[in-house]
Coordinates of C-alpha atoms in Angstrom, one line a residue:
X1 CA 90.3 -45.5 2.9
X2 CA 89.2 -45.3 6.5
X3 CA 85.7 -46.4 7.4
X4 CA 83.7 -43.5 9.0
X5 CA 81.4 -44.1 11.9
X6 CA 77.7 -44.1 11.2
X7 CA 77.0 -42.3 14.4
X8 CA 79.7 -39.7 13.7
X9 CA 78.1 -36.2 12.9
X10 CA 80.8 -35.8 10.3
X11 CA 79.3 -38.8 8.4
X12 CA 76.3 -37.5 6.5
X13 CA 73.4 -39.9 5.8
X14 CA 73.0 -41.2 2.2
X15 CA 72.4 -38.4 -0.4
X16 CA 68.7 -38.9 -0.8
X17 CA 68.3 -35.5 -2.4
X18 CA 70.8 -36.4 -5.2
X19 CA 69.4 -40.0 -5.4
X20 CA 65.8 -38.5 -6.0
X21 CA 67.0 -36.3 -8.8
X22 CA 69.2 -38.7 -10.5
X23 CA 66.7 -41.6 -10.4
X24 CA 64.4 -39.6 -12.5
X25 CA 66.6 -39.6 -15.6
X26 CA 65.8 -43.2 -16.6
X27 CA 62.0 -42.3 -16.4
X28 CA 62.3 -39.3 -18.7
X29 CA 61.6 -41.1 -22.1
X30 CA 58.5 -42.9 -20.6
X31 CA 57.2 -39.5 -19.3
X32 CA 57.7 -37.9 -22.6
X33 CA 55.6 -40.5 -24.3
X34 CA 52.9 -40.2 -21.6
X35 CA 52.6 -36.5 -21.9
X36 CA 52.5 -36.7 -25.8
X37 CA 49.4 -39.0 -25.3
X38 CA 47.8 -36.6 -22.9
X39 CA 48.3 -33.6 -25.2
X40 CA 46.9 -35.8 -28.2
X41 CA 43.8 -36.7 -26.1
X42 CA 43.1 -33.2 -24.8
X43 CA 44.2 -30.8 -27.6
X44 CA 44.0 -32.8 -30.8
X45 CA 40.4 -34.4 -30.7
X46 CA 41.6 -37.6 -29.0
X47 CA 39.6 -39.4 -26.5
X48 CA 38.1 -36.3 -25.2
X49 CA 36.2 -33.7 -27.2
X50 CA 33.8 -30.8 -26.8
X51 CA 30.9 -32.7 -28.2
X52 CA 31.5 -35.6 -25.9
X53 CA 32.1 -34.1 -22.5
X54 CA 31.1 -30.3 -23.1
X55 CA 33.3 -27.3 -23.4
X56 CA 33.3 -26.5 -19.6
X57 CA 34.5 -30.1 -18.6
X58 CA 37.1 -30.1 -21.4
X59 CA 38.5 -26.7 -20.2
X60 CA 38.6 -28.1 -16.5
X61 CA 40.5 -31.2 -17.8
X62 CA 43.0 -29.1 -19.5
X63 CA 43.5 -27.1 -16.4
X64 CA 44.0 -30.2 -14.2
X65 CA 46.6 -31.3 -16.7
X66 CA 48.7 -28.4 -15.8
X67 CA 48.6 -29.5 -12.1
X68 CA 49.3 -33.1 -13.1
X69 CA 52.3 -31.9 -14.8
X70 CA 53.9 -30.6 -11.6
X71 CA 55.5 -33.9 -10.5
X72 CA 57.4 -33.9 -13.9
X73 CA 58.2 -30.3 -13.6
X74 CA 59.5 -30.6 -10.0
X75 CA 62.0 -33.3 -10.9
X76 CA 63.1 -31.5 -14.2
X77 CA 63.7 -28.3 -12.1
X78 CA 66.2 -30.5 -10.0
X79 CA 67.8 -31.6 -13.1
X80 CA 67.9 -28.0 -14.4
X81 CA 69.4 -26.9 -11.1
X82 CA 72.3 -29.3 -11.5
X83 CA 72.8 -28.7 -15.3
X84 CA 72.7 -25.0 -15.2
X85 CA 74.4 -23.6 -12.0
X86 CA 75.9 -20.7 -13.7
X87 CA 72.6 -19.3 -14.9
X88 CA 71.1 -20.1 -11.6
X89 CA 73.9 -18.1 -9.9
X90 CA 73.5 -15.0 -12.1
X91 CA 69.8 -15.0 -11.4
X92 CA 70.2 -15.4 -7.7
X93 CA 72.7 -12.5 -7.6
X94 CA 70.3 -10.2 -9.5
X95 CA 67.3 -11.3 -7.5
X96 CA 68.8 -10.5 -4.1
X97 CA 71.4 -7.8 -5.1
X98 CA 74.4 -9.9 -4.0
X99 CA 77.9 -8.3 -4.5
X100 CA 81.4 -9.0 -3.4
X101 CA 82.4 -6.3 -0.9
X102 CA 85.5 -4.5 -2.3
X103 CA 88.8 -4.6 -0.5
X104 CA 88.9 -2.0 2.2
X105 CA 85.2 -2.1 3.0
X106 CA 84.2 -2.2 6.6
X107 CA 83.0 -5.8 6.2
X108 CA 86.6 -7.0 5.1
X109 CA 87.7 -8.0 8.7
X110 CA 84.5 -9.8 9.3
X111 CA 84.7 -11.8 5.9
X112 CA 88.3 -12.8 6.7
X113 CA 87.1 -14.2 10.0
X114 CA 84.3 -16.0 8.3
X115 CA 86.8 -17.6 5.9
X116 CA 88.9 -18.8 8.7
X117 CA 85.9 -20.4 10.6
X118 CA 84.5 -22.0 7.4
X119 CA 87.9 -23.5 6.0
X120 CA 88.0 -26.6 8.3
X121 CA 84.4 -27.5 7.2
X122 CA 83.9 -26.7 3.7
X123 CA 85.4 -26.3 0.2
X124 CA 86.9 -22.9 -0.6
X125 CA 84.0 -20.3 -1.2
X126 CA 83.3 -16.7 -2.1
X127 CA 81.1 -14.5 0.3
X128 CA 78.6 -12.2 -1.3
X129 CA 76.5 -9.6 0.7
X130 CA 73.0 -8.6 0.0
X131 CA 72.7 -4.8 -0.5
X132 CA 69.0 -5.0 -0.9
X133 CA 68.0 -6.3 2.5
X134 CA 65.8 -9.0 1.2
X135 CA 68.0 -12.1 1.3
X136 CA 68.0 -14.7 3.9
X137 CA 70.4 -14.4 6.8
X138 CA 72.9 -16.9 5.3
X139 CA 72.4 -19.4 2.4
X140 CA 74.6 -21.1 -0.1
X141 CA 74.3 -21.2 -3.9
X142 CA 76.4 -22.2 -6.9
X143 CA 78.1 -19.8 -9.4
X144 CA 79.3 -22.7 -11.4
X145 CA 80.0 -26.3 -11.2
X146 CA 82.9 -25.9 -9.0
X147 CA 82.3 -22.4 -7.7
X148 CA 80.6 -22.1 -4.5
X149 CA 79.2 -19.0 -2.9
X150 CA 77.7 -18.0 0.5
X151 CA 75.2 -15.2 0.5
X152 CA 75.2 -13.1 3.6
X153 CA 72.8 -10.5 4.8
X154 CA 73.9 -7.3 6.6
X155 CA 72.1 -8.7 9.5
X156 CA 74.3 -11.7 9.6
X157 CA 77.5 -9.6 9.6
X158 CA 76.1 -7.8 12.6
X159 CA 75.1 -11.2 14.2
X160 CA 78.8 -12.4 13.8
X161 CA 80.0 -9.4 16.0
X162 CA 77.1 -9.6 18.5
X163 CA 76.5 -13.3 19.0
X164 CA 79.3 -15.3 17.3
X165 CA 78.1 -18.6 18.9
X166 CA 74.8 -18.3 17.1
X167 CA 76.3 -17.1 13.9
X168 CA 78.9 -20.0 14.0
X169 CA 76.0 -22.5 14.1
X170 CA 74.3 -21.0 11.1
X171 CA 77.7 -21.0 9.3
X172 CA 78.4 -24.8 10.1
X173 CA 75.0 -25.6 8.9
X174 CA 75.6 -24.1 5.4
X175 CA 79.1 -25.6 5.4
X176 CA 77.5 -29.0 5.7
X177 CA 75.5 -28.4 2.6
X178 CA 78.6 -27.2 0.6
X179 CA 80.7 -30.3 1.8
X180 CA 77.9 -32.6 0.5
X181 CA 77.1 -31.0 -2.9
X182 CA 73.6 -30.1 -1.8
X183 CA 74.0 -26.5 -2.9
X184 CA 73.7 -27.5 -6.5
X185 CA 70.1 -28.9 -6.0
X186 CA 68.9 -26.7 -3.0
X187 CA 70.1 -23.5 -1.5
X188 CA 69.3 -19.9 -2.5
X189 CA 67.7 -19.5 -5.9
X190 CA 67.0 -23.2 -6.2
X191 CA 64.5 -23.9 -9.0
X192 CA 63.9 -27.3 -7.3
X193 CA 63.0 -26.0 -4.0
X194 CA 61.1 -23.1 -5.6
X195 CA 59.0 -25.7 -7.7
X196 CA 58.2 -27.8 -4.5
X197 CA 57.1 -24.6 -2.7
X198 CA 55.0 -23.4 -5.6
X199 CA 53.2 -27.0 -6.2
X200 CA 50.4 -26.3 -3.6
X201 CA 49.5 -22.9 -5.4
X202 CA 49.4 -24.6 -8.7
X203 CA 47.3 -27.5 -7.2
X204 CA 44.7 -25.0 -5.9
X205 CA 44.6 -22.9 -9.1
X206 CA 44.8 -25.4 -11.7
X207 CA 43.7 -28.5 -10.1
X208 CA 41.1 -28.0 -7.3
X209 CA 39.5 -24.9 -8.6
X210 CA 38.5 -25.9 -12.1
X211 CA 37.0 -29.2 -11.0
X212 CA 35.3 -27.6 -7.9
X213 CA 33.8 -24.9 -10.2
X214 CA 32.2 -27.7 -12.3
X215 CA 30.6 -29.2 -9.2
X216 CA 29.5 -25.8 -7.9
X217 CA 27.7 -24.9 -11.2
X218 CA 26.1 -28.4 -11.4
X219 CA 27.6 -29.0 -14.9
X220 CA 26.2 -32.1 -16.6
X221 CA 29.6 -33.8 -16.6
X222 CA 30.4 -33.0 -13.0
X223 CA 29.7 -36.5 -11.6
X224 CA 31.9 -37.9 -14.2
X225 CA 34.7 -35.7 -12.9
X226 CA 34.5 -36.9 -9.4
X227 CA 37.4 -39.5 -10.2
X228 CA 39.5 -36.5 -11.5
X229 CA 38.8 -34.7 -8.2
X230 CA 40.3 -37.7 -6.3
X231 CA 43.2 -37.8 -8.7
X232 CA 44.0 -34.1 -8.3
X233 CA 43.6 -34.1 -4.5
X234 CA 45.7 -37.2 -4.0
X235 CA 48.4 -35.9 -6.4
X236 CA 49.3 -33.3 -3.9
X237 CA 50.8 -35.7 -1.2
X238 CA 52.0 -38.1 -3.8
X239 CA 54.1 -35.3 -5.5
X240 CA 55.5 -33.6 -2.4
X241 CA 56.3 -36.6 -0.3
X242 CA 59.5 -37.6 -1.8
X243 CA 61.1 -34.2 -2.6
X244 CA 60.0 -32.8 0.7
X245 CA 61.4 -35.6 2.8
X246 CA 64.7 -35.5 0.7
X247 CA 65.0 -31.8 1.3
X248 CA 64.1 -32.2 5.1
X249 CA 66.9 -35.0 5.5
X250 CA 69.4 -32.6 4.0
X251 CA 68.4 -29.9 6.5
X252 CA 68.4 -32.1 9.6
X253 CA 71.9 -33.8 8.6
X254 CA 73.2 -30.2 8.3
X255 CA 71.7 -29.3 11.8
X256 CA 73.4 -32.4 13.2
X257 CA 76.7 -31.4 11.9
X258 CA 76.3 -27.8 13.1
X259 CA 75.3 -29.1 16.5
X260 CA 78.7 -30.8 16.7
X261 CA 80.6 -27.7 15.6
X262 CA 78.8 -25.0 17.5
X263 CA 77.2 -26.9 20.4
X264 CA 73.7 -27.1 21.5
X265 CA 73.1 -23.7 22.8
X266 CA 74.2 -22.0 19.6
X267 CA 72.0 -24.3 17.5
X268 CA 69.0 -23.9 19.8
X269 CA 69.4 -20.0 19.7
X270 CA 69.7 -20.1 15.9
X271 CA 66.5 -22.1 15.5
X272 CA 64.6 -20.1 18.1
X273 CA 65.6 -16.9 16.1
X274 CA 64.5 -18.4 12.6
X275 CA 60.9 -17.8 13.3
X276 CA 58.8 -17.0 10.2
X277 CA 55.2 -15.8 10.0
X278 CA 52.5 -15.7 7.3
X279 CA 53.1 -17.1 3.8
X280 CA 56.8 -17.7 4.3
X281 CA 56.2 -19.9 7.2
X282 CA 53.7 -22.0 5.2
X283 CA 55.6 -22.4 2.1
X284 CA 59.1 -22.5 3.8
X285 CA 58.1 -25.9 5.3
X286 CA 58.2 -27.3 1.7
X287 CA 62.1 -27.2 1.8
X288 CA 62.9 -26.7 5.6
X289 CA 61.5 -28.9 8.4
X290 CA 59.4 -27.3 11.0
X291 CA 61.1 -25.7 13.8
X292 CA 59.7 -28.1 16.3
X293 CA 61.0 -31.0 14.4
X294 CA 64.4 -29.6 14.2
X295 CA 64.4 -28.8 18.0
X296 CA 63.1 -32.5 18.7
X297 CA 66.1 -33.8 16.7
X298 CA 68.5 -31.4 18.5
X299 CA 67.3 -32.6 21.9
X300 CA 67.8 -36.3 20.8
X301 CA 71.2 -35.7 19.1
X302 CA 73.1 -38.2 21.4
X303 CA 70.6 -41.0 20.8
X304 CA 70.5 -43.3 17.8
X305 CA 67.0 -42.5 16.7
X306 CA 68.1 -39.5 14.7
X307 CA 70.9 -40.9 12.6
X308 CA 68.6 -44.1 12.1
X309 CA 65.9 -42.1 10.8
X310 CA 68.0 -40.1 8.4
X311 CA 69.7 -43.3 7.1
X312 CA 66.4 -45.0 6.5
X313 CA 64.6 -42.0 5.1
X314 CA 64.7 -43.5 1.5
X315 CA 62.8 -46.9 2.2
X316 CA 60.6 -45.0 4.7
X317 CA 59.6 -42.5 2.0
X318 CA 59.0 -45.3 -0.5
X319 CA 56.7 -47.2 1.9
X320 CA 54.8 -43.8 2.7
X321 CA 54.6 -43.2 -1.0
X322 CA 53.1 -46.7 -1.7
X323 CA 50.4 -46.1 1.2
X324 CA 49.4 -42.8 -0.4
X325 CA 49.3 -44.3 -3.8
X326 CA 47.1 -47.1 -2.6
X327 CA 44.8 -44.8 -0.9
X328 CA 44.4 -42.5 -4.0
X329 CA 44.0 -45.5 -6.2
X330 CA 41.3 -47.0 -4.2
X331 CA 39.4 -43.7 -3.8
X332 CA 39.7 -43.0 -7.6
X333 CA 38.4 -46.4 -8.7
X334 CA 35.7 -46.3 -6.2
X335 CA 34.5 -42.9 -7.8
X336 CA 34.7 -44.6 -11.1
X337 CA 32.4 -47.3 -9.9
X338 CA 34.7 -50.2 -9.2
X339 CA 33.6 -52.7 -6.5
X340 CA 35.6 -52.1 -3.3
X341 CA 37.5 -55.5 -3.4
X342 CA 38.7 -54.9 -7.0
X343 CA 39.5 -51.2 -6.4
X344 CA 41.8 -52.3 -3.4
X345 CA 43.4 -55.1 -5.5
X346 CA 44.2 -52.8 -8.4
X347 CA 45.6 -50.0 -6.1
X348 CA 47.7 -52.5 -4.2
X349 CA 49.0 -53.7 -7.6
X350 CA 49.8 -50.0 -8.5
X351 CA 51.8 -49.6 -5.4
X352 CA 53.5 -52.9 -5.8
X353 CA 54.6 -52.0 -9.2
X354 CA 56.1 -48.7 -7.8
X355 CA 58.1 -50.6 -5.3
X356 CA 59.8 -52.7 -8.0
X357 CA 61.5 -49.9 -9.9
X358 CA 65.1 -51.3 -10.3
X359 CA 67.2 -48.2 -10.0
X360 CA 65.4 -47.2 -6.8
X361 CA 65.9 -50.7 -5.3
X362 CA 69.6 -50.9 -6.3
X363 CA 70.2 -47.8 -4.3
X364 CA 67.9 -48.3 -1.4
X365 CA 69.2 -51.9 -0.7
X366 CA 73.0 -51.2 -1.1
X367 CA 73.4 -47.6 -0.3
X368 CA 72.6 -47.7 3.5
X369 CA 74.9 -50.7 4.1
X370 CA 77.9 -49.2 2.0
X371 CA 77.4 -45.6 3.0
X372 CA 80.1 -45.7 5.9
X373 CA 82.8 -46.6 3.3
X374 CA 81.3 -44.3 0.6
X375 CA 80.7 -41.1 2.7
X376 CA 84.3 -40.0 2.7
X377 CA 84.5 -40.5 -1.1
X378 CA 81.4 -38.4 -1.5
X379 CA 82.7 -35.6 0.5
X380 CA 86.0 -35.5 -1.5
X381 CA 84.1 -35.4 -4.6
X382 CA 82.8 -32.1 -3.6
X383 CA 86.1 -30.9 -2.4
X384 CA 85.3 -31.2 1.4
X385 CA 88.3 -31.2 4.0
X386 CA 89.4 -34.7 4.9
X387 CA 88.9 -34.0 8.7
X388 CA 87.4 -37.2 10.2
X389 CA 85.3 -35.2 12.7
X390 CA 84.4 -31.5 13.3
X391 CA 86.2 -29.9 16.1
X392 CA 83.9 -29.9 19.2
X393 CA 82.5 -26.4 20.2
X394 CA 84.1 -25.0 23.2
X395 CA 82.2 -26.1 26.5
X396 CA 80.1 -28.5 24.6
X397 CA 79.6 -32.1 25.6
X398 CA 81.2 -34.8 23.4
X399 CA 78.9 -35.7 20.5
X400 CA 78.6 -39.5 20.8
X401 CA 75.9 -42.0 21.2
X402 CA 75.4 -43.8 24.5
X403 CA 76.7 -47.3 24.5
X404 CA 73.6 -48.7 26.2
X405 CA 71.5 -47.4 23.4
X406 CA 73.5 -48.8 20.6
X407 CA 72.7 -52.6 20.7
X408 CA 73.1 -53.0 17.0
X409 CA 75.4 -51.3 14.5
X410 CA 73.7 -48.5 12.8
X411 CA 74.3 -49.7 9.4
X412 CA 72.8 -53.1 10.3
X413 CA 69.7 -51.6 11.8
X414 CA 69.3 -49.2 9.1
X415 CA 69.4 -52.1 6.5
X416 CA 66.5 -53.9 8.2
X417 CA 63.8 -51.7 6.8
X418 CA 65.0 -51.7 3.2
X419 CA 65.1 -55.4 3.4
X420 CA 61.7 -55.6 4.8
X421 CA 60.3 -53.4 2.0
X422 CA 62.2 -55.6 -0.6
X423 CA 60.5 -58.6 0.9
X424 CA 57.1 -56.9 0.2
X425 CA 58.1 -55.8 -3.3
X426 CA 59.2 -59.4 -4.3
X427 CA 55.8 -60.8 -3.5
X428 CA 54.2 -62.3 -6.6
X429 CA 51.8 -59.6 -8.3
X430 CA 48.2 -60.2 -8.1
X431 CA 47.6 -59.6 -11.8
X432 CA 44.9 -57.0 -11.0
X433 CA 46.5 -54.4 -13.3
X434 CA 46.2 -56.8 -16.3
X435 CA 42.5 -57.5 -15.5
X436 CA 41.4 -54.0 -14.8
X437 CA 39.9 -52.4 -18.0
X438 CA 40.2 -48.9 -16.6
X439 CA 44.0 -48.7 -16.7
X440 CA 44.0 -49.2 -20.4
X441 CA 42.2 -46.0 -21.2
X442 CA 44.1 -43.4 -19.6
X443 CA 41.6 -42.4 -16.9
X444 CA 41.9 -41.4 -13.3
X445 CA 43.5 -44.6 -12.1
X446 CA 46.1 -44.4 -14.9
X447 CA 46.9 -40.9 -13.9
X448 CA 47.2 -42.1 -10.1
X449 CA 49.6 -44.8 -11.3
X450 CA 52.2 -42.0 -12.2

């Protein structure tokens, strides 16, 4: 097995998107127990009751429970996306009126050219075309576990004839997703990407609005709900951080591959033409990086900063998640009346416990180091061609990092951050969780710990 270069655009970064979804499987039993207790407390005369907190506050608590369920629903949707690809494919084709053009149709020659262009970069696929005009320009989706499809709009077929360089960049971007198995989790009709994009709306409707209404009408229990306000507000970044970064890494890695295939001009034209406005622009950023970030990475394609960021995205996300968890825990405990010192100690203990999750650490420590050896195996698992590097686009400069900038091998550099975080995680716990009485009663800090 040949060891792939870490700075080769044909070598993807570690599959953070897959790791995020699969790492949730061991947590399913614990989450099921936690949600059983929540339902008992709120709907079966448990710790909360109408006589104790009033009907308005109880209704608000039940509504915020829906928003607190979104972290679980987001990850469950990722598992469902992998487990039910055929059902998802049928829904996607119904939603966007996708059909396979019959033999002899005007698009037949164009589709043959697309097959030839895609063959060196991705497993065999079936092209479908949207007859409704509401599908994206080009996106991938599964129709079964081993059946991959590429959805095209009529506009893309025209673009292939009018501007083949830009269309080739878009095609290579989607080919990278197919060759890495990302179409099963993300792509067109993905319940995972849809849940991530819907979470801010659920947060506003079922989280912020009910508690804000209690404060607005000066309900007697409104001051007691202040801790719940903090939990709900901080839940948004806590929930979105990991899946959004995983989705962004997949998109930026696909951009990097497309750059090597189609050249910088084709990618830049494709990105500049992908502007969206209104609601699509806001919610689309949940599963696609901002255009400015993609152009920033495009401009630095021949420097080690982009592959280094992609290779260390897992531990970086874990560190950021620990920071957000600490901030949310401190604010929630302060709202509940804890002294600042005790609140900080307890919040740090919560973050420390989060860093010590064994499945996550096994992956974050080993995967960046071993990935140059495993990347080829991962690609062959999805049926990707065995070409070591994509053919360079005509007229484009060679895609290599400068020797002056590469003072350390990329895998070694990428390992420094996981090792640093591991050192923090292995510090002895402070014992604040055991001493804090709040965490034993299922209140705001307990919810923040999730």
